[in-house]
Coordinates of C-alpha atoms in Angstrom, one line a residue:
M296 CA -13.5 310.9 152.4
T297 CA -10.6 310.2 155.0
N298 CA -11.9 313.2 157.3
N299 CA -16.0 310.9 157.3
R300 CA -16.7 308.0 157.4
H301 CA -19.0 308.2 154.8
F302 CA -17.8 307.9 151.4
E303 CA -19.5 307.6 148.3
I304 CA -19.3 304.2 146.9
F305 CA -19.5 303.0 143.1
L306 CA -20.8 299.9 142.1
A307 CA -20.2 299.3 138.1
A308 CA -23.7 297.4 136.3
P309 CA -24.3 297.1 132.5
P310 CA -25.7 299.6 130.5
G311 CA -29.1 298.6 130.7
L312 CA -29.1 296.8 133.8
E313 CA -28.4 299.8 137.1
E314 CA -31.8 299.2 138.2
T315 CA -31.2 295.4 138.3
L316 CA -28.5 296.1 140.5
C317 CA -30.1 298.5 142.2
S318 CA -32.7 296.4 143.3
E319 CA -30.4 293.7 144.6
V320 CA -27.8 296.2 146.5
R321 CA -30.8 297.2 148.2
M322 CA -32.7 294.1 149.3
K323 CA -28.5 293.4 150.3
G324 CA -29.3 295.8 153.1
F325 CA -27.2 299.0 151.9
R326 CA -29.1 302.1 153.1
Q327 CA -30.1 304.3 150.3
P328 CA -28.4 303.0 146.8
K329 CA -29.0 305.6 144.3
V330 CA -28.8 304.7 140.6
V331 CA -26.7 306.8 138.0
P332 CA -25.5 306.0 134.8
G333 CA -22.7 302.6 134.4
G334 CA -24.0 301.6 138.1
V335 CA -25.1 302.4 141.2
T336 CA -24.5 304.7 144.1
L337 CA -25.0 304.3 148.1
R338 CA -22.8 306.2 151.5
G339 CA -20.7 304.2 154.2
G340 CA -17.8 303.4 155.2
W341 CA -14.7 300.9 154.3
P342 CA -16.6 297.4 156.2
E343 CA -19.3 298.4 152.9
V344 CA -17.2 298.7 150.9
W345 CA -15.8 295.1 152.2
R346 CA -19.3 293.9 151.9
A347 CA -20.0 294.9 149.1
N348 CA -17.1 293.1 147.5
L349 CA -18.4 290.4 149.3
W350 CA -22.0 289.5 149.1
I351 CA -23.4 291.5 146.0
R352 CA -23.3 289.9 143.3
G353 CA -24.0 291.7 139.4
A354 CA -21.9 294.5 139.9
S355 CA -18.3 294.3 137.9
R356 CA -16.4 295.7 140.4
V357 CA -16.3 298.5 143.5
L358 CA -14.8 302.0 143.7
A359 CA -14.1 303.3 146.5
R360 CA -14.2 307.6 145.5
V361 CA -11.3 309.2 147.6
A362 CA -11.6 313.3 146.2
Q363 CA -14.2 315.2 143.5
F364 CA -12.7 318.1 142.8
K365 CA -13.1 320.8 139.1
A366 CA -10.0 320.7 137.4
E367 CA -9.2 323.0 134.3
Y368 CA -5.8 322.7 133.8
L369 CA -3.0 320.0 134.8
S370 CA -1.6 322.2 137.2
Q371 CA -4.4 322.4 139.1
L372 CA -5.2 319.1 138.8
E373 CA -1.9 318.4 140.8
K374 CA -2.2 320.9 143.1
R375 CA -6.2 319.2 144.2
A376 CA -4.1 315.8 143.8
R377 CA -1.5 316.8 146.6
E378 CA -4.7 317.7 149.1
I379 CA -5.5 314.2 149.3
K380 CA -4.5 312.4 152.2
W381 CA -3.2 309.4 150.4
S382 CA -1.6 308.1 153.6
E383 CA -4.8 307.6 155.1
V384 CA -5.7 304.5 151.8
L385 CA -2.8 303.8 150.0
R386 CA 0.5 301.9 151.5
P387 CA 4.0 303.1 150.7
D388 CA 4.6 299.4 150.0
V389 CA 2.8 298.3 147.9
P390 CA 3.0 299.6 144.3
F391 CA 0.2 301.3 142.5
K392 CA -0.8 302.7 139.0
V393 CA -3.1 305.6 137.7
D394 CA -5.8 305.0 135.0
V395 CA -7.9 308.3 133.6
S396 CA -10.9 308.9 131.4
C397 CA -10.9 311.9 129.9
S398 CA -14.1 313.3 128.2
S399 CA -15.3 316.7 127.2
S400 CA -12.7 319.1 129.6
R401 CA -10.0 321.3 128.6
I402 CA -7.7 317.9 130.3
Y403 CA -7.8 316.0 127.1
H404 CA -4.7 313.9 127.7
S405 CA -5.2 311.1 130.0
G406 CA -1.2 310.5 129.5
A407 CA -0.3 313.6 131.2
A408 CA -3.6 313.6 133.5
A409 CA -2.1 310.6 134.8
E410 CA 1.7 311.2 135.2
R411 CA 0.5 314.7 137.0
I412 CA -0.9 312.3 139.9
S413 CA 1.8 309.3 140.0
K414 CA 4.3 311.7 140.8
V415 CA 2.2 313.5 143.5
V416 CA 1.1 310.2 144.8
T417 CA 4.8 309.0 145.0
E418 CA 6.2 312.3 146.1
I419 CA 4.0 312.3 149.2
L420 CA 3.7 308.6 150.0
G421 CA 6.9 307.1 148.6
A422 CA 5.3 304.3 146.6
S423 CA 5.7 303.8 143.1
A424 CA 3.7 303.4 140.2
E425 CA 4.3 300.4 138.5
A426 CA 1.9 299.8 135.2
D427 CA 1.5 296.0 136.5
A428 CA 0.7 297.2 139.9
D429 CA -2.9 294.9 141.5
V430 CA -3.8 298.8 143.6
V431 CA -5.4 300.9 140.9
L432 CA -6.7 304.7 140.8
R433 CA -9.1 305.3 138.6
V434 CA -9.6 309.1 137.5
R435 CA -11.9 310.7 135.8
I436 CA -12.3 314.1 134.2
D437 CA -15.4 314.8 133.2
Q438 CA -16.5 318.4 131.8
N439 CA -13.2 319.5 133.5
F440 CA -15.2 318.0 137.0
C441 CA -12.2 315.2 138.4
T442 CA -13.0 311.9 140.1
V443 CA -11.1 309.9 141.3
S444 CA -11.1 306.6 143.2
V445 CA -9.6 303.8 143.9
D446 CA -10.9 300.1 142.9
T447 CA -11.4 297.9 145.5
S448 CA -11.6 295.2 144.2
G449 CA -8.8 293.9 141.5
D450 CA -10.4 291.5 139.1
L451 CA -13.3 292.4 137.7
L452 CA -15.5 290.1 139.9
H453 CA -17.6 288.0 138.3
R454 CA -13.8 286.1 139.1
R455 CA -15.5 284.4 141.6
G456 CA -12.3 282.6 142.3
H457 CA -14.0 279.0 141.3
K458 CA -14.7 278.9 137.8
E459 CA -12.0 277.4 136.0
A460 CA -13.1 275.2 132.9
V461 CA -15.2 277.8 130.1
N462 CA -16.7 277.1 126.6
R463 CA -17.0 279.0 124.0
A464 CA -18.5 282.7 124.0
P465 CA -19.0 282.0 127.9
M466 CA -21.9 284.2 130.0
R467 CA -19.9 286.4 133.1
E468 CA -21.6 285.3 136.7
T469 CA -21.9 288.9 137.6
L470 CA -24.2 289.5 134.3
A471 CA -26.0 285.5 134.8
S472 CA -26.9 286.8 138.2
L473 CA -28.3 290.2 136.9
F474 CA -29.9 288.6 134.4
L475 CA -32.0 285.7 136.6
R476 CA -33.0 288.5 138.8
K477 CA -34.8 290.3 135.8
C478 CA -36.9 287.2 135.2
G479 CA -37.9 287.5 138.7
Y480 CA -35.4 284.6 140.6
D481 CA -34.9 285.1 143.9
G482 CA -33.8 281.3 144.9
Q483 CA -37.2 280.0 145.5
E484 CA -37.8 278.3 143.0
T485 CA -36.0 275.9 140.5
V486 CA -33.6 276.6 137.9
V487 CA -33.3 275.2 133.8
D488 CA -30.9 275.7 131.9
P489 CA -30.9 273.5 128.8
M490 CA -27.7 274.9 126.8
C491 CA -26.0 275.4 129.7
G492 CA -22.5 275.2 127.9
S493 CA -20.5 275.6 131.5
G494 CA -23.6 275.7 133.9
T495 CA -22.8 279.2 134.6
F496 CA -26.9 280.3 135.0
V497 CA -27.7 276.9 136.8
I498 CA -24.9 277.3 139.0
E499 CA -25.2 280.9 140.4
A500 CA -29.3 280.3 140.2
A501 CA -27.7 277.2 143.0
E502 CA -25.2 280.1 145.0
I503 CA -28.0 282.4 145.0
A504 CA -31.2 279.5 146.8
S505 CA -27.7 278.4 149.1
R506 CA -27.2 281.2 150.0
L507 CA -23.0 281.3 148.9
N508 CA -21.1 285.0 149.4
P509 CA -20.0 285.5 145.7
G510 CA -16.6 286.9 146.9
R511 CA -15.6 283.8 148.9
S512 CA -13.6 281.9 147.3
R513 CA -11.3 285.2 146.0
H514 CA -9.2 288.2 147.0
F515 CA -9.8 291.2 146.9
A516 CA -7.6 294.8 146.0
F517 CA -9.1 296.1 149.0
E518 CA -6.0 293.7 151.4
Q519 CA -3.6 296.0 150.1
L520 CA -5.2 299.3 150.8
A521 CA -3.6 301.3 153.9
T522 CA -7.5 301.2 155.4
Y523 CA -7.4 297.4 155.7
D524 CA -7.9 295.5 159.5
E525 CA -7.4 291.9 158.8
A526 CA -9.0 291.2 162.2
A527 CA -12.2 292.7 160.9
W528 CA -12.1 291.0 157.6
Q529 CA -12.0 287.3 158.5
T530 CA -14.8 288.1 160.9
M531 CA -16.9 289.3 158.2
R532 CA -16.1 287.0 156.0
S533 CA -16.5 284.3 158.5
V534 CA -20.4 284.7 159.6
K535 CA -21.8 282.0 157.3
S536 CA -25.5 282.1 155.6
E537 CA -25.8 279.4 153.5
R538 CA -28.6 277.0 153.6
A539 CA -29.3 274.0 151.9
P540 CA -32.3 274.6 149.1
G541 CA -34.5 271.5 149.2
F542 CA -34.6 271.7 145.7
C543 CA -32.2 271.3 142.9
F544 CA -31.3 273.3 139.7
Y545 CA -30.5 271.3 136.3
G546 CA -28.4 271.9 133.1
S547 CA -28.0 270.0 129.5
D548 CA -26.3 270.5 126.7
R549 CA -26.2 268.8 123.6
D550 CA -22.2 268.3 123.9
A551 CA -20.5 265.7 126.9
G552 CA -17.2 268.4 127.1
A553 CA -19.6 271.0 128.4
I554 CA -21.5 269.0 131.4
A555 CA -18.4 267.6 131.6
M556 CA -17.1 271.7 132.9
S557 CA -20.2 271.5 134.5
E558 CA -20.4 269.1 136.9
A559 CA -17.0 270.2 137.2
N560 CA -17.7 273.7 137.7
A561 CA -20.3 272.8 140.1
L562 CA -18.0 271.2 142.3
R563 CA -15.5 273.8 143.4
A564 CA -18.2 276.3 143.8
G565 CA -19.9 273.6 146.8
V566 CA -23.1 273.5 145.0
A567 CA -22.7 270.0 143.7
E568 CA -24.9 268.4 146.1
C569 CA -28.3 270.5 144.6
T570 CA -27.3 270.3 141.0
E571 CA -27.6 267.7 138.0
F572 CA -25.7 268.1 134.2
R573 CA -26.6 265.5 131.7
Q574 CA -26.2 265.0 127.8
A575 CA -29.4 265.8 125.9
T576 CA -30.0 267.4 122.7
I577 CA -33.2 270.5 122.1
S578 CA -36.0 267.4 121.6
E579 CA -34.9 265.8 125.2
I580 CA -35.5 268.3 126.8
S581 CA -38.4 267.9 129.7
P582 CA -39.3 269.6 133.3
P583 CA -37.7 267.2 136.5
D584 CA -39.7 265.1 137.6
G585 CA -41.2 266.6 140.2
S586 CA -40.9 268.9 140.3
A587 CA -42.7 272.8 140.3
P588 CA -43.0 275.3 137.4
G589 CA -39.8 277.5 137.6
L590 CA -37.5 279.6 135.4
V591 CA -36.1 278.2 132.3
I592 CA -33.5 280.5 131.2
L593 CA -30.1 279.8 128.2
N594 CA -28.0 281.5 126.1
P595 CA -28.3 279.7 122.9
P596 CA -25.9 280.2 119.6
Y597 CA -26.4 283.9 118.4
G598 CA -25.2 283.5 114.9
T599 CA -22.8 286.6 115.1
R600 CA -20.2 284.8 115.8
I601 CA -20.9 280.5 117.1
G602 CA -23.4 278.5 114.0
D603 CA -25.4 279.8 111.0
K604 CA -28.2 282.0 111.7
A605 CA -30.4 280.1 108.5
K606 CA -29.2 276.9 110.8
L607 CA -30.0 278.9 113.7
S608 CA -33.7 279.5 112.8
A609 CA -34.3 276.1 112.9
L610 CA -32.9 275.5 116.2
Y611 CA -34.7 277.6 118.0
R612 CA -38.2 277.1 116.3
A613 CA -37.2 273.5 118.2
L614 CA -36.7 275.0 121.1
G615 CA -39.8 276.9 120.9
Q616 CA -41.6 273.8 120.3
R617 CA -40.4 271.6 123.0
L618 CA -41.0 274.3 125.4
K619 CA -44.5 275.5 124.4
E620 CA -45.3 271.7 124.4
H621 CA -43.0 270.5 127.7
F622 CA -42.8 273.6 129.9
K623 CA -46.2 274.6 130.8
G624 CA -46.7 276.5 134.0
W625 CA -42.5 277.7 133.5
R626 CA -41.6 281.1 132.7
V627 CA -39.1 281.8 129.6
G628 CA -35.7 284.1 129.3
I629 CA -34.1 284.2 126.4
L630 CA -30.3 286.3 125.9
T631 CA -29.9 286.6 122.1
T632 CA -28.1 289.3 119.8
E633 CA -31.1 289.0 116.8
V634 CA -34.3 289.8 116.9
S635 CA -35.2 287.7 114.1
L636 CA -34.2 284.3 115.9
A637 CA -35.8 284.7 119.1
H638 CA -39.6 285.8 117.9
A639 CA -38.6 282.6 115.8
T640 CA -39.1 280.2 118.9
G641 CA -42.9 281.3 118.5
L642 CA -43.0 282.2 122.5
P643 CA -45.5 285.2 124.0
F644 CA -42.9 287.7 124.8
L645 CA -43.1 290.0 126.9
P646 CA -41.6 293.6 125.5
I647 CA -37.4 293.8 125.4
G648 CA -36.1 296.4 127.1
A649 CA -32.9 298.1 126.2
P650 CA -29.7 295.4 124.9
I651 CA -27.1 294.7 127.2
P652 CA -23.6 295.0 126.5
H653 CA -22.0 291.0 126.7
G654 CA -19.3 290.2 125.4
G655 CA -18.4 293.5 122.4
L656 CA -21.7 292.9 121.4
K657 CA -25.5 294.0 122.7
V658 CA -27.8 291.9 123.7
F659 CA -31.7 291.4 124.3
L660 CA -33.5 289.5 127.0
F661 CA -36.8 287.7 126.2
Q662 CA -39.3 287.2 128.7
T663 CA -42.7 285.6 128.9
E664 CA -45.1 284.8 131.6
A665 CA -45.2 281.7 133.0
L666 CA -46.8 279.4 129.6
V667 CA -50.2 278.2 129.3

């Protein structure tokens, strides 16, 4: 990698949402992104790595590929690891750790593989291997082929840096952005979430419309690498593209605590002026006054963790009835693990895709065309 200006960059996404992430990466101007299992790859240099962390909403982490080679034995793995120019990537004064996964390979002991690579880096560079290090080398050995990557993100990218208050079973911001995109949202319409919880969908939609960079409020692991250029990074992140959307985004919830959390999160995110939250039950929701039809999207209780499925069927029926009566012209997106609960709404859903992993569960996105 270090012999060329461009190298492979991997952006991770939940299985089933790789195409959705790829459309975002392409829209943000990255060249020739390709869908691969578990994410998207593209080629670029360190500026593209920084930009991906700063700009891309749907990726959970950004990995810079340091090396790829065949390795069938630990001795071979160690030999090839010594050929990597570690000083061009890692700093001797910054601790690191190695995380290895093995699949269908002669090297099957991930701990032994991690020890070999850690020893090599320490001997060559002098950096110390520590279990709680912020800089992580992620090594994947699959069918005797080894890929060595540097995790340039650090904390997962859904941790935007400005959301402190969360409710039970929260939706990750990265997932919320991908589901919004999958529902056709592009920042040009009003979004309503009638079960807003801590406000994730509403705030994410408002940030997209306001052209706020998702990584604007946080630090990244790449800031501790040998390739980091403080002046260049500050120049990149100082470029402002914000705009006032010209319309608002709305959330409601029956729980007053959820409304307080949503308002606090929106204020920290810088979108308080274009978001509105109010306490309301499903039977009280209605389209915002003067708003053109847009998107209603929500992540209601599934019954798997929160609530009872028999009681939830009545809730879903009431939701569907309210939407059909009062939200004509609006599109609807509902996330749930239970097909039967979705159908209880009576809404005319489009064919559903594959389930998406979310918090240890598999959720489906049910979508409608504009309601008539």
